[in-house]
Amino acid sequence: MTSRPLRAVTVLAAAAALSVTASTAFTASAASAHASRDTDRRTPRIVTAWAGAWNGTDPRALGALFTADGTYTDEAIAVTFRGRKEISGWKARADSLIANVHVTVRATRVEGDRVTVRAVYSGHLKGAPRPFAVPMTTVLDLDPHHCRIESDQDHYSLATVLSQSGLPADWTPPAG
């Protein structure tokens, strides 16, 4: 049987934990005690810029968000691009294959220099009968100042993209 003082301490500790978790304004000590936080209501600027670059038409805008030796990995098709020029080229290639490429950020989670982004990745593969809209998770590792992306890893289901698009599972994009 739990003693009354121990039960009171447990209840107080739980209440304190809930109030810190619910608070959106962290003090310095609370921020260090809770290194990770959900930012569903306040998306970090770098994530807003990243989504804006994907939704825009200038491929260099995406590359410019990365450090000089940054990497971009699309896990669904197992490719990695290194450096701003290759990353910009990847965005240009995506735009040439997918009409209306769009990333809609749903939630973010910040843990130190890492931001996990839950989003919807959508578009219309050129030549496909239908558009697609699939859930995507992206992990962004940032530089120490949180101004540039050191690494981006996109995770989504290529099989779902192809299925929603009305394409066979073995479809490959045209050479280009």
PDB file of C-alpha atoms in Angstrom:
ATOM      1  CA  MET A   1       0.000   0.000   0.000  1.00  0.00           C
ATOM      2  CA  THR A   2       1.314   3.437  -0.953  1.00  0.00           C
ATOM      3  CA  SER A   3       1.830   5.920   1.849  1.00  0.00           C
ATOM      4  CA  ARG A   4      -0.007   9.247   1.659  1.00  0.00           C
ATOM      5  CA  PRO A   5       3.186  11.415   1.427  1.00  0.00           C
ATOM      6  CA  LEU A   6       4.618   9.231  -1.359  1.00  0.00           C
ATOM      7  CA  ARG A   7       1.307   9.353  -3.259  1.00  0.00           C
ATOM      8  CA  ALA A   8       1.195  13.155  -2.900  1.00  0.00           C
ATOM      9  CA  VAL A   9       4.753  13.490  -4.255  1.00  0.00           C
ATOM     10  CA  THR A  10       3.866  11.235  -7.189  1.00  0.00           C
ATOM     11  CA  VAL A  11       0.760  13.279  -8.021  1.00  0.00           C
ATOM     12  CA  LEU A  12       2.686  16.550  -7.718  1.00  0.00           C
ATOM     13  CA  ALA A  13       5.498  15.242  -9.940  1.00  0.00           C
ATOM     14  CA  ALA A  14       2.994  14.100 -12.566  1.00  0.00           C
ATOM     15  CA  ALA A  15       1.205  17.461 -12.472  1.00  0.00           C
ATOM     16  CA  ALA A  16       4.498  19.302 -12.812  1.00  0.00           C
ATOM     17  CA  ALA A  17       5.522  17.130 -15.762  1.00  0.00           C
ATOM     18  CA  LEU A  18       2.203  17.762 -17.477  1.00  0.00           C
ATOM     19  CA  SER A  19       2.415  21.514 -16.970  1.00  0.00           C
ATOM     20  CA  VAL A  20       5.939  21.641 -18.431  1.00  0.00           C
ATOM     21  CA  THR A  21       4.911  19.494 -21.395  1.00  0.00           C
ATOM     22  CA  ALA A  22       1.859  21.642 -22.079  1.00  0.00           C
ATOM     23  CA  SER A  23       3.768  24.902 -21.878  1.00  0.00           C
ATOM     24  CA  THR A  24       4.978  26.380 -25.157  1.00  0.00           C
ATOM     25  CA  ALA A  25       7.328  28.862 -23.502  1.00  0.00           C
ATOM     26  CA  PHE A  26      10.307  27.002 -22.115  1.00  0.00           C
ATOM     27  CA  THR A  27      12.683  28.518 -19.634  1.00  0.00           C
ATOM     28  CA  ALA A  28      16.365  27.768 -20.157  1.00  0.00           C
ATOM     29  CA  SER A  29      16.329  25.062 -17.498  1.00  0.00           C
ATOM     30  CA  ALA A  30      13.114  23.508 -18.826  1.00  0.00           C
ATOM     31  CA  ALA A  31      14.509  23.546 -22.362  1.00  0.00           C
ATOM     32  CA  SER A  32      17.581  21.627 -21.263  1.00  0.00           C
ATOM     33  CA  ALA A  33      15.449  19.194 -19.278  1.00  0.00           C
ATOM     34  CA  HIS A  34      13.227  18.646 -22.312  1.00  0.00           C
ATOM     35  CA  ALA A  35      15.650  18.607 -25.245  1.00  0.00           C
ATOM     36  CA  SER A  36      12.974  17.389 -27.651  1.00  0.00           C
ATOM     37  CA  ARG A  37       9.694  19.127 -28.300  1.00  0.00           C
ATOM     38  CA  ASP A  38       6.837  19.031 -30.741  1.00  0.00           C
ATOM     39  CA  THR A  39       6.449  22.205 -32.749  1.00  0.00           C
ATOM     40  CA  ASP A  40       3.167  21.512 -34.495  1.00  0.00           C
ATOM     41  CA  ARG A  41       2.155  25.149 -33.972  1.00  0.00           C
ATOM     42  CA  ARG A  42       5.580  26.698 -34.634  1.00  0.00           C
ATOM     43  CA  THR A  43       7.417  25.214 -37.556  1.00  0.00           C
ATOM     44  CA  PRO A  44      11.158  25.980 -37.502  1.00  0.00           C
ATOM     45  CA  ARG A  45      12.201  28.511 -40.181  1.00  0.00           C
ATOM     46  CA  ILE A  46      14.492  26.035 -41.910  1.00  0.00           C
ATOM     47  CA  VAL A  47      11.550  23.629 -42.341  1.00  0.00           C
ATOM     48  CA  THR A  48       9.344  26.388 -43.744  1.00  0.00           C
ATOM     49  CA  ALA A  49      12.130  27.312 -46.188  1.00  0.00           C
ATOM     50  CA  TRP A  50      12.678  23.629 -47.091  1.00  0.00           C
ATOM     51  CA  ALA A  51       8.975  23.088 -47.868  1.00  0.00           C
ATOM     52  CA  GLY A  52       8.867  26.394 -49.741  1.00  0.00           C
ATOM     53  CA  ALA A  53      11.823  25.331 -51.869  1.00  0.00           C
ATOM     54  CA  TRP A  54      10.129  22.040 -52.736  1.00  0.00           C
ATOM     55  CA  ASN A  55       6.910  23.867 -53.555  1.00  0.00           C
ATOM     56  CA  GLY A  56       8.714  26.506 -55.621  1.00  0.00           C
ATOM     57  CA  THR A  57      10.091  26.398 -59.129  1.00  0.00           C
ATOM     58  CA  ASP A  58      13.741  27.396 -58.573  1.00  0.00           C
ATOM     59  CA  PRO A  59      15.816  24.241 -57.964  1.00  0.00           C
ATOM     60  CA  ARG A  60      18.682  26.330 -56.570  1.00  0.00           C
ATOM     61  CA  ALA A  61      16.462  27.429 -53.667  1.00  0.00           C
ATOM     62  CA  LEU A  62      16.558  23.887 -52.287  1.00  0.00           C
ATOM     63  CA  GLY A  63      20.319  23.508 -52.749  1.00  0.00           C
ATOM     64  CA  ALA A  64      20.940  26.856 -51.055  1.00  0.00           C
ATOM     65  CA  LEU A  65      19.445  25.544 -47.797  1.00  0.00           C
ATOM     66  CA  PHE A  66      22.240  22.976 -47.433  1.00  0.00           C
ATOM     67  CA  THR A  67      25.793  23.242 -46.178  1.00  0.00           C
ATOM     68  CA  ALA A  68      28.408  23.104 -48.958  1.00  0.00           C
ATOM     69  CA  ASP A  69      28.924  19.368 -48.340  1.00  0.00           C
ATOM     70  CA  GLY A  70      25.318  18.593 -47.345  1.00  0.00           C
ATOM     71  CA  THR A  71      23.603  15.358 -48.386  1.00  0.00           C
ATOM     72  CA  TYR A  72      20.084  14.618 -49.555  1.00  0.00           C
ATOM     73  CA  THR A  73      18.918  11.002 -49.464  1.00  0.00           C
ATOM     74  CA  ASP A  74      15.671   9.799 -50.996  1.00  0.00           C
ATOM     75  CA  GLU A  75      15.264   6.480 -49.186  1.00  0.00           C
ATOM     76  CA  ALA A  76      12.351   5.350 -51.391  1.00  0.00           C
ATOM     77  CA  ILE A  77      14.550   5.145 -54.460  1.00  0.00           C
ATOM     78  CA  ALA A  78      17.867   4.668 -52.636  1.00  0.00           C
ATOM     79  CA  VAL A  79      19.765   7.666 -54.011  1.00  0.00           C
ATOM     80  CA  THR A  80      21.948  10.225 -52.261  1.00  0.00           C
ATOM     81  CA  PHE A  81      23.015  13.598 -53.599  1.00  0.00           C
ATOM     82  CA  ARG A  82      26.008  15.495 -52.226  1.00  0.00           C
ATOM     83  CA  GLY A  83      26.570  19.226 -52.266  1.00  0.00           C
ATOM     84  CA  ARG A  84      24.363  22.109 -53.304  1.00  0.00           C
ATOM     85  CA  LYS A  85      24.767  21.541 -57.041  1.00  0.00           C
ATOM     86  CA  GLU A  86      23.679  17.871 -56.937  1.00  0.00           C
ATOM     87  CA  ILE A  87      20.804  18.674 -54.569  1.00  0.00           C
ATOM     88  CA  SER A  88      19.618  21.470 -56.869  1.00  0.00           C
ATOM     89  CA  GLY A  89      19.885  19.008 -59.764  1.00  0.00           C
ATOM     90  CA  TRP A  90      17.713  16.535 -57.867  1.00  0.00           C
ATOM     91  CA  LYS A  91      15.002  19.158 -57.421  1.00  0.00           C
ATOM     92  CA  ALA A  92      15.212  20.033 -61.147  1.00  0.00           C
ATOM     93  CA  ARG A  93      14.891  16.325 -62.038  1.00  0.00           C
ATOM     94  CA  ALA A  94      11.897  15.921 -59.702  1.00  0.00           C
ATOM     95  CA  ASP A  95      10.227  18.936 -61.319  1.00  0.00           C
ATOM     96  CA  SER A  96      10.827  17.455 -64.779  1.00  0.00           C
ATOM     97  CA  LEU A  97       9.163  14.157 -63.758  1.00  0.00           C
ATOM     98  CA  ILE A  98       6.427  15.334 -61.394  1.00  0.00           C
ATOM     99  CA  ALA A  99       3.928  18.092 -62.110  1.00  0.00           C
ATOM    100  CA  ASN A 100       2.832  20.170 -59.118  1.00  0.00           C
ATOM    101  CA  VAL A 101       5.365  18.718 -56.678  1.00  0.00           C
ATOM    102  CA  HIS A 102       4.162  19.788 -53.260  1.00  0.00           C
ATOM    103  CA  VAL A 103       5.188  19.196 -49.655  1.00  0.00           C
ATOM    104  CA  THR A 104       2.648  19.982 -46.936  1.00  0.00           C
ATOM    105  CA  VAL A 105       4.182  20.026 -43.461  1.00  0.00           C
ATOM    106  CA  ARG A 106       1.896  18.462 -40.857  1.00  0.00           C
ATOM    107  CA  ALA A 107       4.140  18.407 -37.772  1.00  0.00           C
ATOM    108  CA  THR A 108       7.723  18.845 -36.685  1.00  0.00           C
ATOM    109  CA  ARG A 109       9.748  17.567 -33.775  1.00  0.00           C
ATOM    110  CA  VAL A 110      13.007  19.186 -32.733  1.00  0.00           C
ATOM    111  CA  GLU A 111      15.705  17.275 -30.842  1.00  0.00           C
ATOM    112  CA  GLY A 112      18.919  19.271 -30.602  1.00  0.00           C
ATOM    113  CA  ASP A 113      20.272  19.674 -34.150  1.00  0.00           C
ATOM    114  CA  ARG A 114      17.726  17.239 -35.627  1.00  0.00           C
ATOM    115  CA  VAL A 115      14.257  18.071 -36.928  1.00  0.00           C
ATOM    116  CA  THR A 116      11.820  15.329 -37.847  1.00  0.00           C
ATOM    117  CA  VAL A 117       9.142  16.485 -40.260  1.00  0.00           C
ATOM    118  CA  ARG A 118       5.854  14.683 -40.856  1.00  0.00           C
ATOM    119  CA  ALA A 119       4.431  15.809 -44.179  1.00  0.00           C
ATOM    120  CA  VAL A 120       2.351  14.912 -47.211  1.00  0.00           C
ATOM    121  CA  TYR A 121       4.291  14.584 -50.460  1.00  0.00           C
ATOM    122  CA  SER A 122       2.111  15.051 -53.530  1.00  0.00           C
ATOM    123  CA  GLY A 123       2.193  15.640 -57.236  1.00  0.00           C
ATOM    124  CA  HIS A 124       1.342  14.055 -60.568  1.00  0.00           C
ATOM    125  CA  LEU A 125       3.940  11.861 -62.255  1.00  0.00           C
ATOM    126  CA  LYS A 126       3.997  13.007 -65.866  1.00  0.00           C
ATOM    127  CA  GLY A 127       2.208  10.454 -68.030  1.00  0.00           C
ATOM    128  CA  ALA A 128       0.467   8.792 -65.063  1.00  0.00           C
ATOM    129  CA  PRO A 129      -3.328   8.610 -65.062  1.00  0.00           C
ATOM    130  CA  ARG A 130      -3.733  10.016 -61.525  1.00  0.00           C
ATOM    131  CA  PRO A 131      -1.941  12.265 -59.011  1.00  0.00           C
ATOM    132  CA  PHE A 132      -0.551  10.969 -55.718  1.00  0.00           C
ATOM    133  CA  ALA A 133      -0.456  12.223 -52.125  1.00  0.00           C
ATOM    134  CA  VAL A 134       1.496  10.077 -49.656  1.00  0.00           C
ATOM    135  CA  PRO A 135       2.678  10.484 -46.077  1.00  0.00           C
ATOM    136  CA  MET A 136       6.370  11.287 -45.778  1.00  0.00           C
ATOM    137  CA  THR A 137       8.761  11.594 -42.898  1.00  0.00           C
ATOM    138  CA  THR A 138      11.899  13.637 -43.366  1.00  0.00           C
ATOM    139  CA  VAL A 139      14.818  13.809 -40.958  1.00  0.00           C
ATOM    140  CA  LEU A 140      16.839  17.007 -41.209  1.00  0.00           C
ATOM    141  CA  ASP A 141      20.189  17.235 -39.441  1.00  0.00           C
ATOM    142  CA  LEU A 142      21.132  20.900 -39.096  1.00  0.00           C
ATOM    143  CA  ASP A 143      24.398  22.754 -38.710  1.00  0.00           C
ATOM    144  CA  PRO A 144      25.188  23.959 -35.168  1.00  0.00           C
ATOM    145  CA  HIS A 145      23.540  27.340 -35.831  1.00  0.00           C
ATOM    146  CA  HIS A 146      20.389  25.733 -37.324  1.00  0.00           C
ATOM    147  CA  CYS A 147      20.823  27.904 -40.432  1.00  0.00           C
ATOM    148  CA  ARG A 148      21.621  25.164 -42.964  1.00  0.00           C
ATOM    149  CA  ILE A 149      20.801  21.513 -43.522  1.00  0.00           C
ATOM    150  CA  GLU A 150      23.722  19.088 -43.230  1.00  0.00           C
ATOM    151  CA  SER A 151      21.676  16.041 -44.148  1.00  0.00           C
ATOM    152  CA  ASP A 152      18.150  15.273 -45.342  1.00  0.00           C
ATOM    153  CA  GLN A 153      16.636  11.798 -45.371  1.00  0.00           C
ATOM    154  CA  ASP A 154      13.207  11.447 -47.000  1.00  0.00           C
ATOM    155  CA  HIS A 155      11.116   8.379 -46.149  1.00  0.00           C
ATOM    156  CA  TYR A 156       7.924   7.580 -48.086  1.00  0.00           C
ATOM    157  CA  SER A 157       6.473   4.589 -49.919  1.00  0.00           C
ATOM    158  CA  LEU A 158       7.377   4.461 -53.600  1.00  0.00           C
ATOM    159  CA  ALA A 159       4.949   1.549 -53.994  1.00  0.00           C
ATOM    160  CA  THR A 160       2.136   3.785 -52.721  1.00  0.00           C
ATOM    161  CA  VAL A 161       3.170   6.631 -55.036  1.00  0.00           C
ATOM    162  CA  LEU A 162       3.055   4.272 -58.034  1.00  0.00           C
ATOM    163  CA  SER A 163      -0.200   2.627 -56.948  1.00  0.00           C
ATOM    164  CA  GLN A 164      -1.985   5.940 -56.379  1.00  0.00           C
ATOM    165  CA  SER A 165      -0.625   7.186 -59.709  1.00  0.00           C
ATOM    166  CA  GLY A 166      -2.073   4.170 -61.535  1.00  0.00           C
ATOM    167  CA  LEU A 167       1.351   2.919 -62.585  1.00  0.00           C
ATOM    168  CA  PRO A 168       2.740  -0.621 -62.362  1.00  0.00           C
ATOM    169  CA  ALA A 169       5.013  -1.496 -59.437  1.00  0.00           C
ATOM    170  CA  ASP A 170       7.977  -1.918 -61.805  1.00  0.00           C
ATOM    171  CA  TRP A 171       7.604   1.518 -63.443  1.00  0.00           C
ATOM    172  CA  THR A 172      10.779   3.498 -63.813  1.00  0.00           C
ATOM    173  CA  PRO A 173      11.079   7.105 -64.919  1.00  0.00           C
ATOM    174  CA  PRO A 174      12.296   7.866 -68.423  1.00  0.00           C
ATOM    175  CA  ALA A 175      16.043   8.449 -68.761  1.00  0.00           C
ATOM    176  CA  GLY A 176      16.965  12.045 -68.544  1.00  0.00           C
TER     177      GLY A 176
END
